[in-house]
mmCIF file of C-alpha atoms and ligand atoms in Angstrom:
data_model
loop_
_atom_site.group_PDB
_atom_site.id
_atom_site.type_symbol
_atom_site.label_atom_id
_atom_site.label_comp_id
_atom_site.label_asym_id
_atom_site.label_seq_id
_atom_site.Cartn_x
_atom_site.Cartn_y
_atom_site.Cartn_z
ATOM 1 C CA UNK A 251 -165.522 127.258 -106.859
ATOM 2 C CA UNK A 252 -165.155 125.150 -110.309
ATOM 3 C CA UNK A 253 -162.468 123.244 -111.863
ATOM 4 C CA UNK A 254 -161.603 125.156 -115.292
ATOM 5 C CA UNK A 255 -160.642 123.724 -118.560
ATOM 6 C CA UNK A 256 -156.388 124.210 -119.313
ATOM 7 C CA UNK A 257 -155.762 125.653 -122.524
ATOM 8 C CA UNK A 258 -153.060 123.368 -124.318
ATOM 9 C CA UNK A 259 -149.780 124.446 -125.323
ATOM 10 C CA UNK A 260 -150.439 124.796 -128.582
ATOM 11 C CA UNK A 261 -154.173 127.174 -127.944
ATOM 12 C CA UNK A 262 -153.421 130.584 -129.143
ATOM 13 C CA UNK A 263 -154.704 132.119 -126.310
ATOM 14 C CA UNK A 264 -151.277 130.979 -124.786
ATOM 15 C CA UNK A 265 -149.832 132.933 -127.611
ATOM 16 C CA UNK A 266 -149.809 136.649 -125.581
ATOM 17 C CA UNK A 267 -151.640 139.640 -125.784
ATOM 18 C CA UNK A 268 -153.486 139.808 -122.521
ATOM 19 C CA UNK A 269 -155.635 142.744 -120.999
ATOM 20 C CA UNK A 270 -154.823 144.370 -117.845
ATOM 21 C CA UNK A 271 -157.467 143.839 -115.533
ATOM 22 C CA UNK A 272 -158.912 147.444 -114.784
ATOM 23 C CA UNK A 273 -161.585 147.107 -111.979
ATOM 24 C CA UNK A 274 -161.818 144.188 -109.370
ATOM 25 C CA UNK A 275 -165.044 142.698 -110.332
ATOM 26 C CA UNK A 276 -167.144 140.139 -108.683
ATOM 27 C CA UNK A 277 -166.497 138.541 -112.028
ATOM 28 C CA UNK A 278 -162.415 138.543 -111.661
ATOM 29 C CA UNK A 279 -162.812 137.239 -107.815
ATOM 30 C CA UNK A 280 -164.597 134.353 -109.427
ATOM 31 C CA UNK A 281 -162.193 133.454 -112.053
ATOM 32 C CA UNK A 282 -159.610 133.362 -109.482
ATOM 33 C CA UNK A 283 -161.454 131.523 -107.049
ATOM 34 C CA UNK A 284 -161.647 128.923 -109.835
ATOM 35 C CA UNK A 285 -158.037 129.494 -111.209
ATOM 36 C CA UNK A 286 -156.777 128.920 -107.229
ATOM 37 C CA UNK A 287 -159.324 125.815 -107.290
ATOM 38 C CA UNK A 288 -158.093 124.511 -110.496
ATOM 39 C CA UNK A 289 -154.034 125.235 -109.720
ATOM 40 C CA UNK A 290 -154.601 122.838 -106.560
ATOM 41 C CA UNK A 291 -157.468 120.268 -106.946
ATOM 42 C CA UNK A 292 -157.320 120.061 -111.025
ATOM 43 C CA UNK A 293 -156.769 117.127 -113.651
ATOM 44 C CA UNK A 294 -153.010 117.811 -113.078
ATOM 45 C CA UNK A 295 -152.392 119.855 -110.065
ATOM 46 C CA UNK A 296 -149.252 122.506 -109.757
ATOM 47 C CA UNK A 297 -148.119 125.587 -108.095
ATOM 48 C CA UNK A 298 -148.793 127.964 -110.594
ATOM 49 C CA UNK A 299 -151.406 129.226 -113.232
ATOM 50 C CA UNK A 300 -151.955 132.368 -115.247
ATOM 51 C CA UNK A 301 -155.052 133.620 -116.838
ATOM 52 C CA UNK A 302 -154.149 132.587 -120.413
ATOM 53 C CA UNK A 303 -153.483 128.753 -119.027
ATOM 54 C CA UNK A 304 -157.367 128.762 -118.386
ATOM 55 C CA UNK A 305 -158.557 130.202 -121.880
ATOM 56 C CA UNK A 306 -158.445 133.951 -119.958
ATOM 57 C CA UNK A 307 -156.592 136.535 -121.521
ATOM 58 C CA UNK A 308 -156.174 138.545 -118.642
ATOM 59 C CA UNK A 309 -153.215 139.714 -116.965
ATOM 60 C CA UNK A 310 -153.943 137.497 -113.632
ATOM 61 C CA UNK A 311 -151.775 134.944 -112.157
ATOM 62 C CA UNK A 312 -152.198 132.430 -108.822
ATOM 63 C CA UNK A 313 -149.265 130.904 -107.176
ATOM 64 C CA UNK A 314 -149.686 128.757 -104.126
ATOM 65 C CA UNK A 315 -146.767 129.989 -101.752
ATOM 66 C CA UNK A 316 -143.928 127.302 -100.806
ATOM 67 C CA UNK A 317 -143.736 126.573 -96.969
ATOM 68 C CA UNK A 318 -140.466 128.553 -96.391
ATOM 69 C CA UNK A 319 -141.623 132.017 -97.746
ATOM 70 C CA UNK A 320 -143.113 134.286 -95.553
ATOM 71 C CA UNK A 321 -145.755 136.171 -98.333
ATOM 72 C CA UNK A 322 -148.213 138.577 -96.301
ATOM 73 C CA UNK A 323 -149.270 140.314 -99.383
ATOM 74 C CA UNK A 324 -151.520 139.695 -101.829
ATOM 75 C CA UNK A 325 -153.017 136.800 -99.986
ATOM 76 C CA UNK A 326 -156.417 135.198 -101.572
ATOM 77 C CA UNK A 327 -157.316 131.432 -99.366
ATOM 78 C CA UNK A 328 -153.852 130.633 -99.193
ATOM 79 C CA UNK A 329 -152.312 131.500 -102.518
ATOM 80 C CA UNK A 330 -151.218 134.649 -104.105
ATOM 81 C CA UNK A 331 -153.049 136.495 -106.429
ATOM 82 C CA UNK A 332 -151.680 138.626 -108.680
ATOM 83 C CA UNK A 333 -153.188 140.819 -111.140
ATOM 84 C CA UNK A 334 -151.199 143.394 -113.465
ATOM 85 C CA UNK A 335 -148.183 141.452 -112.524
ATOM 86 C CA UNK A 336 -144.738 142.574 -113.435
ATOM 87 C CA UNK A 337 -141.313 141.889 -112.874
ATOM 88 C CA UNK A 338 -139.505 145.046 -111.854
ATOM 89 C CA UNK A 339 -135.647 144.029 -111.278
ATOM 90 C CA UNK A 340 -134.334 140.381 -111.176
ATOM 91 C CA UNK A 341 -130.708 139.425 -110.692
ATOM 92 C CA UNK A 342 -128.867 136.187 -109.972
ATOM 93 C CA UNK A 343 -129.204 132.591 -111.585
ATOM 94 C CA UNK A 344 -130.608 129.721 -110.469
ATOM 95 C CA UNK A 345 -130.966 126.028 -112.588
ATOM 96 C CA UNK A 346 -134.601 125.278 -111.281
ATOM 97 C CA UNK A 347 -136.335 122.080 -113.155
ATOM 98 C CA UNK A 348 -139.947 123.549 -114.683
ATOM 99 C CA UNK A 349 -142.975 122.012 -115.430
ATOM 100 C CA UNK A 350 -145.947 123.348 -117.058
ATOM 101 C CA UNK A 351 -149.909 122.588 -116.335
ATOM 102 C CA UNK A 352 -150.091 123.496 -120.329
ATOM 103 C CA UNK A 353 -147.336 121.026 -121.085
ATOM 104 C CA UNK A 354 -148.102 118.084 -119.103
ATOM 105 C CA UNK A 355 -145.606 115.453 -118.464
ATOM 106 C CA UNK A 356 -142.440 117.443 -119.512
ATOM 107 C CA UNK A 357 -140.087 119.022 -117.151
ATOM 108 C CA UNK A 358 -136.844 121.093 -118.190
ATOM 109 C CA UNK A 359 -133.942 122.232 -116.337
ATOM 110 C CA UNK A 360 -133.736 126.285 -116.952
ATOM 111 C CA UNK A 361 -131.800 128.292 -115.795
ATOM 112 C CA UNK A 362 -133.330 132.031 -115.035
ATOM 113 C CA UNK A 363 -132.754 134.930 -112.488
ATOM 114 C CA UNK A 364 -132.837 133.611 -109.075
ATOM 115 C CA UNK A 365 -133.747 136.967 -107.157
ATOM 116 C CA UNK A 366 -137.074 138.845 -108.679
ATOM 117 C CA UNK A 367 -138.951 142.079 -107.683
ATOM 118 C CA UNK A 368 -142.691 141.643 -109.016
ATOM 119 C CA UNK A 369 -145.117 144.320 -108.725
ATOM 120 C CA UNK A 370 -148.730 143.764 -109.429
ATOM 121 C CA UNK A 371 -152.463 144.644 -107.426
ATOM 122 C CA UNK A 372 -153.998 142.091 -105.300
ATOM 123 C CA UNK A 373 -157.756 141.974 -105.462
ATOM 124 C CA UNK A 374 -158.904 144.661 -102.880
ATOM 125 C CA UNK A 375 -157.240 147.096 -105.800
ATOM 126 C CA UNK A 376 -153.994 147.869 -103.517
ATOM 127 C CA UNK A 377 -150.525 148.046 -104.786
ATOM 128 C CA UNK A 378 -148.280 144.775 -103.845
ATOM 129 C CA UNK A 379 -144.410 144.584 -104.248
ATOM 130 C CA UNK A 380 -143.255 141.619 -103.395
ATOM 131 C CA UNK A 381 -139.155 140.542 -103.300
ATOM 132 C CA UNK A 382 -138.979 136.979 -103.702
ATOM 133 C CA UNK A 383 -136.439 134.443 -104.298
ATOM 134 C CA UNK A 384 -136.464 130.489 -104.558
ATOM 135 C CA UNK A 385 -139.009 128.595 -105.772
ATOM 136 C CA UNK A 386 -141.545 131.407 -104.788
ATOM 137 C CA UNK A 387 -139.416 133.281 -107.768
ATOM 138 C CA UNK A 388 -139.254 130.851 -109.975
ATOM 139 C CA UNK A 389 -143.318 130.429 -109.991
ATOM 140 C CA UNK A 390 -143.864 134.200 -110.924
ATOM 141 C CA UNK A 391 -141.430 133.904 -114.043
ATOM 142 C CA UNK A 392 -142.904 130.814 -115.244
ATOM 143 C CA UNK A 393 -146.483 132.356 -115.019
ATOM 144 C CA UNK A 394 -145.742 135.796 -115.895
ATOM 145 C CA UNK A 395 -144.127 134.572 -118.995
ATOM 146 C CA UNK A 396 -147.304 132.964 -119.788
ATOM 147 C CA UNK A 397 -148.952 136.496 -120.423
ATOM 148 C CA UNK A 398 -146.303 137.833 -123.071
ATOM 149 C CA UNK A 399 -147.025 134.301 -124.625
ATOM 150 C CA UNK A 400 -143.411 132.485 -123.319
ATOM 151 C CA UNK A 401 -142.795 129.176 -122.790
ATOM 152 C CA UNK A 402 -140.222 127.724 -120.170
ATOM 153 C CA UNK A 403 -138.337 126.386 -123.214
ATOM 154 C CA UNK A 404 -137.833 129.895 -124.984
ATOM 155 C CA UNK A 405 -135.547 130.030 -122.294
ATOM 156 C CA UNK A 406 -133.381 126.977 -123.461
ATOM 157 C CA UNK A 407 -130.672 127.008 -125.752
ATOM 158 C CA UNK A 408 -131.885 126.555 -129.836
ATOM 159 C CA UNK A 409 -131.024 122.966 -129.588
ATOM 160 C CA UNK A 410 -132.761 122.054 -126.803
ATOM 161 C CA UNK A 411 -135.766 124.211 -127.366
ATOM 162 C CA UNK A 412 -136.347 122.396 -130.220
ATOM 163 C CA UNK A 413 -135.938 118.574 -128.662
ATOM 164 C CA UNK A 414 -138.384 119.877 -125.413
ATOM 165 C CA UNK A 415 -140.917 121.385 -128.469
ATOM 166 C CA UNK A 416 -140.579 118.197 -129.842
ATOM 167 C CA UNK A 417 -141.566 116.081 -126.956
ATOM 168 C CA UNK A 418 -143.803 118.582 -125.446
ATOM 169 C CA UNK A 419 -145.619 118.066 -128.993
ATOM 170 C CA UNK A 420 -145.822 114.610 -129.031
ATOM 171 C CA UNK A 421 -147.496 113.961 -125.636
HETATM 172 ZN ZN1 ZN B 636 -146.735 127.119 -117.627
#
């Protein structure tokens, strides 16, 4: 495994336009060997990463579970991996404070759906559906955003998009 470089908020491979990933490769076990090694033991560990976040534009993301979910899908060494991921039905809201491994040193308050169906293949090719609320929910949102090239703040009000752009600019 090998710690990868984070693309910066303002690299335009965070921008969107990823690639589905079409065949499980020794290649794409690799990358998220290294993305789960990277999400966990990098310069600024989280619980979260997508494929853009480490210069990849491919439809992947990791997630490392939170204690109280019970996730027996999709398992890769103790995080979820998720490739062709998708969010299939959300409902409820939730005010959940978000940080991001691209934006280091700024957390926001956002509020998003609390409740999410996501829908994906883990990497022995299978179809995965996975209900999820929480924190757990949260994580794919965050992430999944990151491959139609959103930001946690494009979910803010104009105002305060602009002050977290701002800050997230001057760190
Ligand atoms: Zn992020």
């Amino acid at each position: 495994m090998a710690l990868l470089k984070l693309a910066r908020h303002d690299d335009p491979v965070l921008a969107g336009g990823v690639k589905l990933v079409e065949e499980v490769t020794d290649d794409i076990r690799k990358l998220v060997d290294d993305m789960i090694d990277t999400m966990r033991h990098g310069e600024t560990p989280g619980v979260g990463l997508a494929g853009p976040q480490v210069g990849v534009p491919l439809a992947i993301v990791v997630a490392e579970p939170p204690p109280e979910h019970e996730i027996k899908e999709a398992l890769h060494d103790g995080a979820i991996a998720l490739l062709n991921p998708e969010i299939v039905f959300s409902s409820g809201r939730a005010v959940i404070e978000e940080g991001c491994l691209s934006c280091p040193g700024v957390t926001v308050e956002v509020d998003r759906p609390s409740h999410v169906i996501v829908k994906g293949m883990d990497l022995d090719s299978n179809g995965v559906r996975l209900e999820v609320e929480g924190a757990l929910a949260r994580i794919f949102q965050h992430e999944i955003d990151h491959l139609e090239g959103r930001f946690f703040y494009d979910h803010l009000n104009a105002i305060r998009r602009q002050l977290v752009k701002a800050r997230i600019r001057r760190t």
